[in-house]
Short mmCIF file of C-alpha atoms and ligand atoms in Angstrom, two decimals:
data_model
loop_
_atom_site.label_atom_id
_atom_site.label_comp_id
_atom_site.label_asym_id
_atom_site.label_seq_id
_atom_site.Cartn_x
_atom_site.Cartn_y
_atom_site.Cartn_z
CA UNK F 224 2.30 -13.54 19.54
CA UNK F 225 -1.27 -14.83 19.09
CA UNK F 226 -3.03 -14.33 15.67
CA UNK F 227 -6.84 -15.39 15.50
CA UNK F 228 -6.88 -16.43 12.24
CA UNK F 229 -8.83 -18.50 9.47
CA UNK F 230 -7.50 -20.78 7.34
CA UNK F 231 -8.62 -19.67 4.38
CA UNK F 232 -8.33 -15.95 5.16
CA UNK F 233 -5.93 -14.25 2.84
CA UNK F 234 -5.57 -11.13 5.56
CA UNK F 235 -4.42 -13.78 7.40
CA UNK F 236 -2.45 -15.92 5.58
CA UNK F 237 -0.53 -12.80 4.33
CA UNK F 238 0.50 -12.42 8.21
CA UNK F 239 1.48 -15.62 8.54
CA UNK F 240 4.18 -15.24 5.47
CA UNK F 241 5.19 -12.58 7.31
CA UNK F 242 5.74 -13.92 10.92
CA UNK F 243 6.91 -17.11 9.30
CA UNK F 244 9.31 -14.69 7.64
CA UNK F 245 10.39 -12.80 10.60
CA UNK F 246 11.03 -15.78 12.49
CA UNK F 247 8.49 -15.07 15.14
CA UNK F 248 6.53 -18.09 16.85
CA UNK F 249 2.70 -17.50 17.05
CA UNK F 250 0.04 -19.31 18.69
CA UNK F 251 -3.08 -19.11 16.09
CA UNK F 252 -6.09 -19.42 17.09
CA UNK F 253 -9.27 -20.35 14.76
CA UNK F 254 -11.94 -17.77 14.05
CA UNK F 255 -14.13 -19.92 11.78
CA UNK F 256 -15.98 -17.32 9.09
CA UNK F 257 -18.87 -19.78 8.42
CA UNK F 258 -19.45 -21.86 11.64
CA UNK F 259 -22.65 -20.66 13.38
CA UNK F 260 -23.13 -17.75 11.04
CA UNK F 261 -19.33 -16.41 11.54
CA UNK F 262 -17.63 -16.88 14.70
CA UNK F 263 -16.30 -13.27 13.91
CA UNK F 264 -19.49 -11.97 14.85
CA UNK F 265 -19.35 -13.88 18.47
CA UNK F 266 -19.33 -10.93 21.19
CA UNK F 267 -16.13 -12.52 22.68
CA UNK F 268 -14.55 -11.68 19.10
CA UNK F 269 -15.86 -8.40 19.04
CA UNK F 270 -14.30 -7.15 22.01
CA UNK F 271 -10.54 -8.32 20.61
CA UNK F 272 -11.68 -6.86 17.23
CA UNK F 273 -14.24 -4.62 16.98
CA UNK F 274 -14.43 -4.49 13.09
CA UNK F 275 -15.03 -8.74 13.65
CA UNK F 276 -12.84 -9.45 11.29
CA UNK F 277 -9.36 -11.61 10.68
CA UNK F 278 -6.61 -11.35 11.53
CA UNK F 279 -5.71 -9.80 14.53
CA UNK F 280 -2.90 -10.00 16.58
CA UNK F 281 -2.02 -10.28 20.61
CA UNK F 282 1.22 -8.82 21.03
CA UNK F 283 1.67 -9.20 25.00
CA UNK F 284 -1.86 -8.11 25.36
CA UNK F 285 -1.28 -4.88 22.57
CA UNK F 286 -4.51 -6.09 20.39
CA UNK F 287 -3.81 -5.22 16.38
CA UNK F 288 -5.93 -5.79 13.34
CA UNK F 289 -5.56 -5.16 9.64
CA UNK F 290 -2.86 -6.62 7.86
CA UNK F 291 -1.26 -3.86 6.88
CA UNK F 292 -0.46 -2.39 9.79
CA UNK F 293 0.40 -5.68 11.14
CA UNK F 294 2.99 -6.17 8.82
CA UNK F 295 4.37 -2.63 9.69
CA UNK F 296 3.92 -3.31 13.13
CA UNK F 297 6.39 -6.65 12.49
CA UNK F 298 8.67 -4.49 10.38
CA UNK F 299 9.67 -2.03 12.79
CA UNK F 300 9.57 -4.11 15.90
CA UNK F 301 11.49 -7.49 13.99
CA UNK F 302 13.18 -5.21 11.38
CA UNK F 303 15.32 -8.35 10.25
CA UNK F 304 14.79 -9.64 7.59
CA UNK F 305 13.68 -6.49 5.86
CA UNK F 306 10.41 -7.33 4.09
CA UNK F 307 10.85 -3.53 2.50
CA UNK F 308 13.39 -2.43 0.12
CA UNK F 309 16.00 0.61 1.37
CA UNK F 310 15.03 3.16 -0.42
CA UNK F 311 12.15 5.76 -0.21
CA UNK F 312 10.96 4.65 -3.79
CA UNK F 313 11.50 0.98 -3.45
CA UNK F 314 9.13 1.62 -0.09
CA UNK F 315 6.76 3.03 -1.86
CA UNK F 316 6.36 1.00 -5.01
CA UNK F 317 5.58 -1.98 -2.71
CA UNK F 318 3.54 -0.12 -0.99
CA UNK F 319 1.69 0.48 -4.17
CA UNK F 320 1.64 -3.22 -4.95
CA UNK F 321 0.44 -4.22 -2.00
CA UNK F 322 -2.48 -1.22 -1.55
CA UNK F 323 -3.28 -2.64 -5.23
CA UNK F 324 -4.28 -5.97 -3.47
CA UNK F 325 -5.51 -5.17 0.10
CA UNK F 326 -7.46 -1.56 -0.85
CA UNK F 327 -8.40 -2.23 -4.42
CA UNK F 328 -9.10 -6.01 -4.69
CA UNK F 329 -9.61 -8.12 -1.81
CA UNK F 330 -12.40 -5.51 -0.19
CA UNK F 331 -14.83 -6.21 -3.16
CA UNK F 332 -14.19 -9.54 -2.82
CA UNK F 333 -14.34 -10.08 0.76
CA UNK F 334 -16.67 -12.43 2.67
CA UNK F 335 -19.22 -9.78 3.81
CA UNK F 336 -19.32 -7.85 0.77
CA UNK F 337 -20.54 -10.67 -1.36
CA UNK F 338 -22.79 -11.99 0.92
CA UNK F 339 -24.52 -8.15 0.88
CA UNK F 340 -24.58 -8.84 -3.00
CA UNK F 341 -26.65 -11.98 -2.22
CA UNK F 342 -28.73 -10.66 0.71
CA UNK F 343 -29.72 -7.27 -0.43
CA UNK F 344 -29.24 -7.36 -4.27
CA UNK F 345 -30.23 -11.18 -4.54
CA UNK F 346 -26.87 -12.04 -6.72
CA UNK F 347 -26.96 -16.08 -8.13
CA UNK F 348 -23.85 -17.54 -7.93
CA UNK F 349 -23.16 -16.86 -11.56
CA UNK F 350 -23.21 -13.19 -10.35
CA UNK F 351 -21.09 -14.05 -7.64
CA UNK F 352 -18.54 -15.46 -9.87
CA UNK F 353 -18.63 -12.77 -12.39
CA UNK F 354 -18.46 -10.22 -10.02
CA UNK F 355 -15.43 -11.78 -8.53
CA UNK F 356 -13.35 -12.22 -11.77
CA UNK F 357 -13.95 -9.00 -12.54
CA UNK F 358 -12.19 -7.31 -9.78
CA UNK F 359 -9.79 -9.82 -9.70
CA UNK F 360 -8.64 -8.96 -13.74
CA UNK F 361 -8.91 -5.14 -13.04
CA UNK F 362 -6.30 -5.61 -10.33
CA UNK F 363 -4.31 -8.12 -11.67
CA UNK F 364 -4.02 -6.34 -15.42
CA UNK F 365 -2.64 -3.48 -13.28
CA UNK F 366 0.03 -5.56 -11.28
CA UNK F 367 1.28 -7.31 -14.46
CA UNK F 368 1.42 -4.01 -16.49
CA UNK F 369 3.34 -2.39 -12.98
CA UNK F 370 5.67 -5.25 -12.45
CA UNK F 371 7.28 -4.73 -16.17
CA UNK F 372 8.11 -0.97 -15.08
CA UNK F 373 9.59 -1.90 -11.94
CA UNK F 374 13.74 -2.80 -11.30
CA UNK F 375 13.03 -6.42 -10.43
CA UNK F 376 14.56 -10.18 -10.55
CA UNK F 377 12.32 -12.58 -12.16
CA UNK F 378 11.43 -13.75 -8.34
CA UNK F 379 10.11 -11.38 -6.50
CA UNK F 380 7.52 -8.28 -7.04
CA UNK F 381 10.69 -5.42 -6.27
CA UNK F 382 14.56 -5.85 -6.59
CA UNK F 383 15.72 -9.16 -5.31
CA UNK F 384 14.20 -9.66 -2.29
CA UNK F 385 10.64 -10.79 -0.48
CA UNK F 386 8.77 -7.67 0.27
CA UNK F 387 4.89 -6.74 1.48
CA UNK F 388 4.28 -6.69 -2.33
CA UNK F 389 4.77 -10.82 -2.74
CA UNK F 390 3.45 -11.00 0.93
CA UNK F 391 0.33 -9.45 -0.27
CA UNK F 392 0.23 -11.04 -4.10
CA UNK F 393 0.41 -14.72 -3.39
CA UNK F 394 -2.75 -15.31 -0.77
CA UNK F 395 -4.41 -13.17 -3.46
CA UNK F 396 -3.57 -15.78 -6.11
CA UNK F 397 -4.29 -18.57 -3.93
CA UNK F 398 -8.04 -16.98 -3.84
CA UNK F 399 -7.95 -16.44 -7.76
CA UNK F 400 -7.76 -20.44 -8.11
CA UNK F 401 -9.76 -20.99 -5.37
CA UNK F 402 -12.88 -18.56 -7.36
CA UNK F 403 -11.67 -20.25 -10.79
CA UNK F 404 -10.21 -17.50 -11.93
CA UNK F 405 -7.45 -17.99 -15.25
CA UNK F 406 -4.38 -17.04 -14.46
CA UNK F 407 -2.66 -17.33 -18.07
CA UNK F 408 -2.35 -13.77 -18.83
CA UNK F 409 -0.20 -12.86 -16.22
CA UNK F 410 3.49 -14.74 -16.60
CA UNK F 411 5.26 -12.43 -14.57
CA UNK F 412 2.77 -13.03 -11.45
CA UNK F 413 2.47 -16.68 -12.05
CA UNK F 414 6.59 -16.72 -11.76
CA UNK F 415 6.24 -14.65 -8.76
CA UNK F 416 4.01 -17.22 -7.09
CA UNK F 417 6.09 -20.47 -8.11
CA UNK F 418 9.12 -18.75 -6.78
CA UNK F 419 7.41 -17.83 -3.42
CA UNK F 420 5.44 -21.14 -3.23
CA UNK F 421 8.90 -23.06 -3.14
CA UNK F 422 10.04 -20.75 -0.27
CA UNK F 423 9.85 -22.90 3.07
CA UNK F 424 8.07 -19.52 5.06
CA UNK F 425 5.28 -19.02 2.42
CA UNK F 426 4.75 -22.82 2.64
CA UNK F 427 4.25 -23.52 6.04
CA UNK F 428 1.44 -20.63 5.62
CA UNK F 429 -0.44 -21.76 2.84
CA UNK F 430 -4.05 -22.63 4.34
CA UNK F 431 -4.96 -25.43 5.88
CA UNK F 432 -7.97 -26.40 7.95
CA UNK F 433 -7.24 -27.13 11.55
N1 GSH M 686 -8.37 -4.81 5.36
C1 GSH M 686 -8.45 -5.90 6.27
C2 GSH M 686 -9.39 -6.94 5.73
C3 GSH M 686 -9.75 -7.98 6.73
C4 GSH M 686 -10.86 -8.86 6.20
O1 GSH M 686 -11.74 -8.41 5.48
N2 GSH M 686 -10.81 -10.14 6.56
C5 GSH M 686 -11.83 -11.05 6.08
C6 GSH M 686 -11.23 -12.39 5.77
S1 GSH M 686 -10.01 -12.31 4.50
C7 GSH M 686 -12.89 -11.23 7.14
O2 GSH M 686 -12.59 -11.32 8.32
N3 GSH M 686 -14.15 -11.30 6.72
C8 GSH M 686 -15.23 -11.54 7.62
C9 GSH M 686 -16.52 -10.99 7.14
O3 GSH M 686 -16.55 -10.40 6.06
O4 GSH M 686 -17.51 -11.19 7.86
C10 GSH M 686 -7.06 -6.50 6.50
O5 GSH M 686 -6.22 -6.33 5.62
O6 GSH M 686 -6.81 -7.08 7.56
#
C-alpha cells in the first residue's frame, strides 16, 4: 500500500494508526500542504485525488481517499484485528464517535477552510484561534458527555478494545495541543489518549516531518 500523506495531517495520521494496526506495510509518500502554495494542488496530485486532499491510498493501483472509507476499506479487506466492536450497536456508537470528529470537527478546522476565513473574511489570527477552540469544545463537550453513557474500560472510547472511535480521537487531540487548546475538562479523553499514546501502533504514527 502507498499512502500520500502529510505529517501533520490528522486524516492521515488516523490511517496510519490504522495500517500500523492492521499490520500492513505502506510506502508513504509526502504531500507537503504548505510548500509552494500546497503540493495538494500540483496537477500530478489532482489526478490521484481529485478533491487534492490527504490521505489517499494506492492499493495495487485501486486509488482511495477519505479516511473513513479507508479505514472501512482496511476493515473488510484486513478484518484482523477488528478495529470495530461485534455488535450492530457497538458499530454504530463508534461510528458516532468517530463522525463526531471527522464530519463535525476537523472540516471547520481544516487547512482550506481557515485559510477562506483569512482570504475572504480577512480573520487575524486571534480569529483564527478563537474560531478553532470553539469547534474544538463543541465537539469535545459532546465526546466527554457520550463516552460516560457508553459500556467502556477506562482505555479505550467502546468496550475494551481499539476501535475507529480512538483511531479518530487521538490525531484530533494531537491538533487540540498543537492550536493551544486546554484539554482539562475532559478526563475521560485525556485517559483515552495516554492509554493509546503508550500503544507501540499509535506511536510509530504520531507525526513527524520527513
Ligand atoms: N474528510 C476527509 C478530510 C481530508 C482533509 O481535509 N485533509 C486535509 C488535511 S487533514 C487536507 O488535505 N487539507 C488540504 C487543504 O485544505 O488544502 C478525510 O477524512 O480524509
Amino acid at each position: 500500500v502507498k499512502l500520500y500523506d502529510y505529517y501533520r495531517s490528522t486524516a492521515a495520521y488516523r490511517v496510519r494508526i490504522a495500517l500500523n494496526l492492521k499490520k500492513i506495510t505502506y510506502e508513504t509518500i509526502a504531500i507537503h500542504l504548505l510548500n509552494q502554495g500546497g503540493e495538494q494542488h500540483s496537477l500530478s496530485y489532482q489526478t490521484i485525488n481529485p478533491q487534492k486532499r490527504i490521505p489517499t491510498i494506492d492499493d495495487n493501483g485501486q486509488l482511495l481517499s477519505q479516511s473513513l472509507a479507508i479505514l472501512e476499506y482496511l476493515e473488510e479487506t484486513h478484518p484482523t484485528p477488528s478495529l470495530l466492536p461485534i455488535t450492530a450497536i457497538g458499530r454504530a456508537q463508534v461510528r458516532r464517535i468517530a463522525m463526531i470528529i471527522s464530519c463535525d470537527m476537523h472540516p471547520l478546522n481544516n487547512l482550506g477552510t481557515l485559510q477562506t476565513l483569512t482570504k475572504i473574511f480577512n480573520a487575524s489570527e486571534s480569529d483564527i484561534q478563537q474560531w478553532y477552540h470553539h469547534w474544538l469544545k463543541i465537539g469535545f463537550d459532546a465526546i466527554e458527555a457520550l463516552l460516560s453513557t457508553l459500556p467502556r474500560q477506562k482505555e479505550f472510547c467502546f468496550g475494551s478494545q481499539v476501535s475507529f472511535a480512538d483511531i479518530c480521537l487521538i490525531p484530533q487531540i494531537y491538533n487540540a495541543y498543537r492550536f493551544k487548546f486546554a484539554m482539562d475538562d475532559y478526563p475521560q479523553i485525556n485517559t483515552i489518549n495516554q492509554h493509546c499514546l503508550s500503544i507501540e501502533e499509535f506511536q510509530k504514527a504520531l507525526p513527524k516531518e520527513s
